[in-house]
Amino acid sequence: MSGQAPFRGGAPDADAIEAIARATIARLPAQFAQHLGDIVFAVEEYADDETLAALGLEHPLDLSGLYHGRPLGEKSSMDTGAMPDRIVLYRRAILEEWIDTGVRLDDLVAHVTIHEIGHHFGLSDDDMHALEDDVEDPAA
């Protein structure tokens, strides 16, 4: 996707994962990007036990990303006092999938990032795949 060189000398850290995700966000079509300004973005090592339990997951490597919030289409101007929407990428799960699948890390992080952004917009899986196609690096 980005033409990025392979990582050498150890696993990419949270900053490297975040940089790939932010580069993906920067390539979003304007009609999507303009509605992401208030979302808090984070990279954490693993999902916590409470999050895993809420999703019915047993192992932290089963969750590579999560959108916390209400999709835009469900929000109301009457909503007050809500926490800001958040997108969290889970570094260790992403790295495990990267190793297991052989998919380029930048492509994998872009996929997870767009999937979580898709939840923010209430998109279907087909719509998320179309958005992912729109974001692909034209130089690839």
CSV table of C-alpha atoms in Angstrom, one decimal:
chain,number,residue,atom,x,y,z
A,1,MET,CA,0.0,0.0,0.0
A,2,SER,CA,2.5,2.6,1.0
A,3,GLY,CA,5.5,1.1,-0.6
A,4,GLN,CA,7.0,1.0,2.8
A,5,ALA,CA,10.2,-0.9,3.4
A,6,PRO,CA,10.0,-4.0,5.6
A,7,PHE,CA,10.7,-3.5,9.2
A,8,ARG,CA,14.0,-4.7,10.5
A,9,GLY,CA,15.5,-5.1,13.9
A,10,GLY,CA,12.5,-6.1,15.9
A,11,ALA,CA,8.8,-5.6,16.1
A,12,PRO,CA,7.3,-2.2,15.2
A,13,ASP,CA,6.4,-0.2,18.3
A,14,ALA,CA,3.1,1.6,19.0
A,15,ASP,CA,4.4,4.8,17.3
A,16,ALA,CA,5.1,2.9,14.1
A,17,ILE,CA,1.6,1.3,14.1
A,18,GLU,CA,0.1,4.7,14.8
A,19,ALA,CA,2.1,6.3,11.9
A,20,ILE,CA,0.8,3.8,9.5
A,21,ALA,CA,-2.8,4.3,10.7
A,22,ARG,CA,-2.5,8.1,10.5
A,23,ALA,CA,-1.1,7.8,7.0
A,24,THR,CA,-4.2,5.7,6.1
A,25,ILE,CA,-6.5,8.3,7.6
A,26,ALA,CA,-4.8,11.0,5.6
A,27,ARG,CA,-5.7,9.2,2.4
A,28,LEU,CA,-9.4,8.9,3.2
A,29,PRO,CA,-11.8,10.6,0.9
A,30,ALA,CA,-12.7,14.1,2.1
A,31,GLN,CA,-16.4,13.2,2.8
A,32,PHE,CA,-15.1,10.7,5.5
A,33,ALA,CA,-12.0,12.6,6.8
A,34,GLN,CA,-14.1,15.7,7.7
A,35,HIS,CA,-16.1,13.7,10.2
A,36,LEU,CA,-13.2,12.2,12.1
A,37,GLY,CA,-11.8,15.3,13.9
A,38,ASP,CA,-13.2,14.5,17.3
A,39,ILE,CA,-12.3,10.8,17.4
A,40,VAL,CA,-9.6,9.8,19.9
A,41,PHE,CA,-7.1,7.4,18.3
A,42,ALA,CA,-4.9,5.1,20.4
A,43,VAL,CA,-2.6,2.1,20.0
A,44,GLU,CA,-2.5,-0.2,23.0
A,45,GLU,CA,-0.6,-3.5,23.5
A,46,TYR,CA,-3.7,-5.7,24.2
A,47,ALA,CA,-7.4,-5.3,24.8
A,48,ASP,CA,-8.1,-5.5,28.6
A,49,ASP,CA,-10.1,-8.3,30.2
A,50,GLU,CA,-13.2,-6.1,30.5
A,51,THR,CA,-13.3,-5.3,26.8
A,52,LEU,CA,-12.7,-9.0,25.9
A,53,ALA,CA,-15.5,-10.2,28.2
A,54,ALA,CA,-17.9,-7.6,26.8
A,55,LEU,CA,-17.2,-8.9,23.3
A,56,GLY,CA,-17.3,-12.6,24.3
A,57,LEU,CA,-13.6,-13.1,23.4
A,58,GLU,CA,-11.2,-15.2,25.5
A,59,HIS,CA,-7.8,-14.2,24.2
A,60,PRO,CA,-6.4,-10.7,23.6
A,61,LEU,CA,-4.8,-11.7,20.3
A,62,ASP,CA,-8.3,-12.3,18.9
A,63,LEU,CA,-9.0,-8.5,18.8
A,64,SER,CA,-6.9,-6.2,16.6
A,65,GLY,CA,-9.0,-3.1,16.8
A,66,LEU,CA,-12.1,-1.6,18.3
A,67,TYR,CA,-14.4,1.3,17.8
A,68,HIS,CA,-15.8,2.7,21.0
A,69,GLY,CA,-18.8,5.0,20.4
A,70,ARG,CA,-22.1,5.4,18.6
A,71,PRO,CA,-22.1,5.4,14.8
A,72,LEU,CA,-22.8,8.9,13.3
A,73,GLY,CA,-26.2,7.9,12.0
A,74,GLU,CA,-27.3,7.0,15.6
A,75,LYS,CA,-26.2,10.2,17.2
A,76,SER,CA,-28.4,13.1,18.2
A,77,SER,CA,-27.9,16.8,18.9
A,78,MET,CA,-29.5,16.0,22.2
A,79,ASP,CA,-26.6,13.7,23.2
A,80,THR,CA,-24.7,15.4,26.0
A,81,GLY,CA,-22.0,14.3,28.4
A,82,ALA,CA,-20.9,11.3,26.3
A,83,MET,CA,-17.2,10.4,26.2
A,84,PRO,CA,-15.6,11.1,22.8
A,85,ASP,CA,-15.6,8.3,20.3
A,86,ARG,CA,-12.4,6.2,20.3
A,87,ILE,CA,-10.6,3.9,17.9
A,88,VAL,CA,-8.1,1.6,19.5
A,89,LEU,CA,-5.6,-0.6,17.6
A,90,TYR,CA,-4.1,-3.5,19.5
A,91,ARG,CA,-0.5,-3.8,18.6
A,92,ARG,CA,0.3,-7.3,19.7
A,93,ALA,CA,-2.8,-8.8,17.9
A,94,ILE,CA,-1.9,-6.9,14.8
A,95,LEU,CA,1.7,-8.1,14.9
A,96,GLU,CA,0.6,-11.7,15.5
A,97,GLU,CA,-1.7,-11.5,12.5
A,98,TRP,CA,1.1,-9.9,10.4
A,99,ILE,CA,3.4,-12.9,11.3
A,100,ASP,CA,0.6,-15.5,10.7
A,101,THR,CA,-0.7,-14.2,7.4
A,102,GLY,CA,2.4,-12.6,5.8
A,103,VAL,CA,0.2,-9.7,4.8
A,104,ARG,CA,2.3,-6.4,4.6
A,105,LEU,CA,2.1,-4.6,7.9
A,106,ASP,CA,1.0,-1.3,6.3
A,107,ASP,CA,-1.8,-3.1,4.5
A,108,LEU,CA,-2.9,-4.9,7.6
A,109,VAL,CA,-2.9,-1.7,9.8
A,110,ALA,CA,-4.8,0.1,7.0
A,111,HIS,CA,-7.4,-2.6,6.9
A,112,VAL,CA,-7.9,-2.6,10.7
A,113,THR,CA,-8.0,1.2,10.8
A,114,ILE,CA,-10.5,1.5,8.0
A,115,HIS,CA,-12.7,-1.3,9.5
A,116,GLU,CA,-12.9,0.6,12.8
A,117,ILE,CA,-13.6,3.9,11.0
A,118,GLY,CA,-16.3,2.1,9.1
A,119,HIS,CA,-18.0,1.3,12.4
A,120,HIS,CA,-17.9,5.0,13.2
A,121,PHE,CA,-19.9,5.7,10.0
A,122,GLY,CA,-22.2,2.6,10.4
A,123,LEU,CA,-20.9,1.1,7.2
A,124,SER,CA,-21.5,-2.5,6.1
A,125,ASP,CA,-18.6,-4.8,5.4
A,126,ASP,CA,-19.1,-4.2,1.7
A,127,ASP,CA,-18.9,-0.5,2.2
A,128,MET,CA,-15.8,-0.8,4.3
A,129,HIS,CA,-14.1,-2.8,1.5
A,130,ALA,CA,-15.0,-0.1,-1.0
A,131,LEU,CA,-13.6,2.5,1.3
A,132,GLU,CA,-10.4,0.5,1.7
A,133,ASP,CA,-10.2,0.3,-2.1
A,134,ASP,CA,-10.5,4.1,-2.3
A,135,VAL,CA,-7.7,4.6,0.2
A,136,GLU,CA,-5.2,2.3,-1.5
A,137,ASP,CA,-2.0,4.0,-2.4
A,138,PRO,CA,-2.1,5.0,-6.1
A,139,ALA,CA,1.6,4.2,-6.4
A,140,ALA,CA,1.1,0.6,-5.4
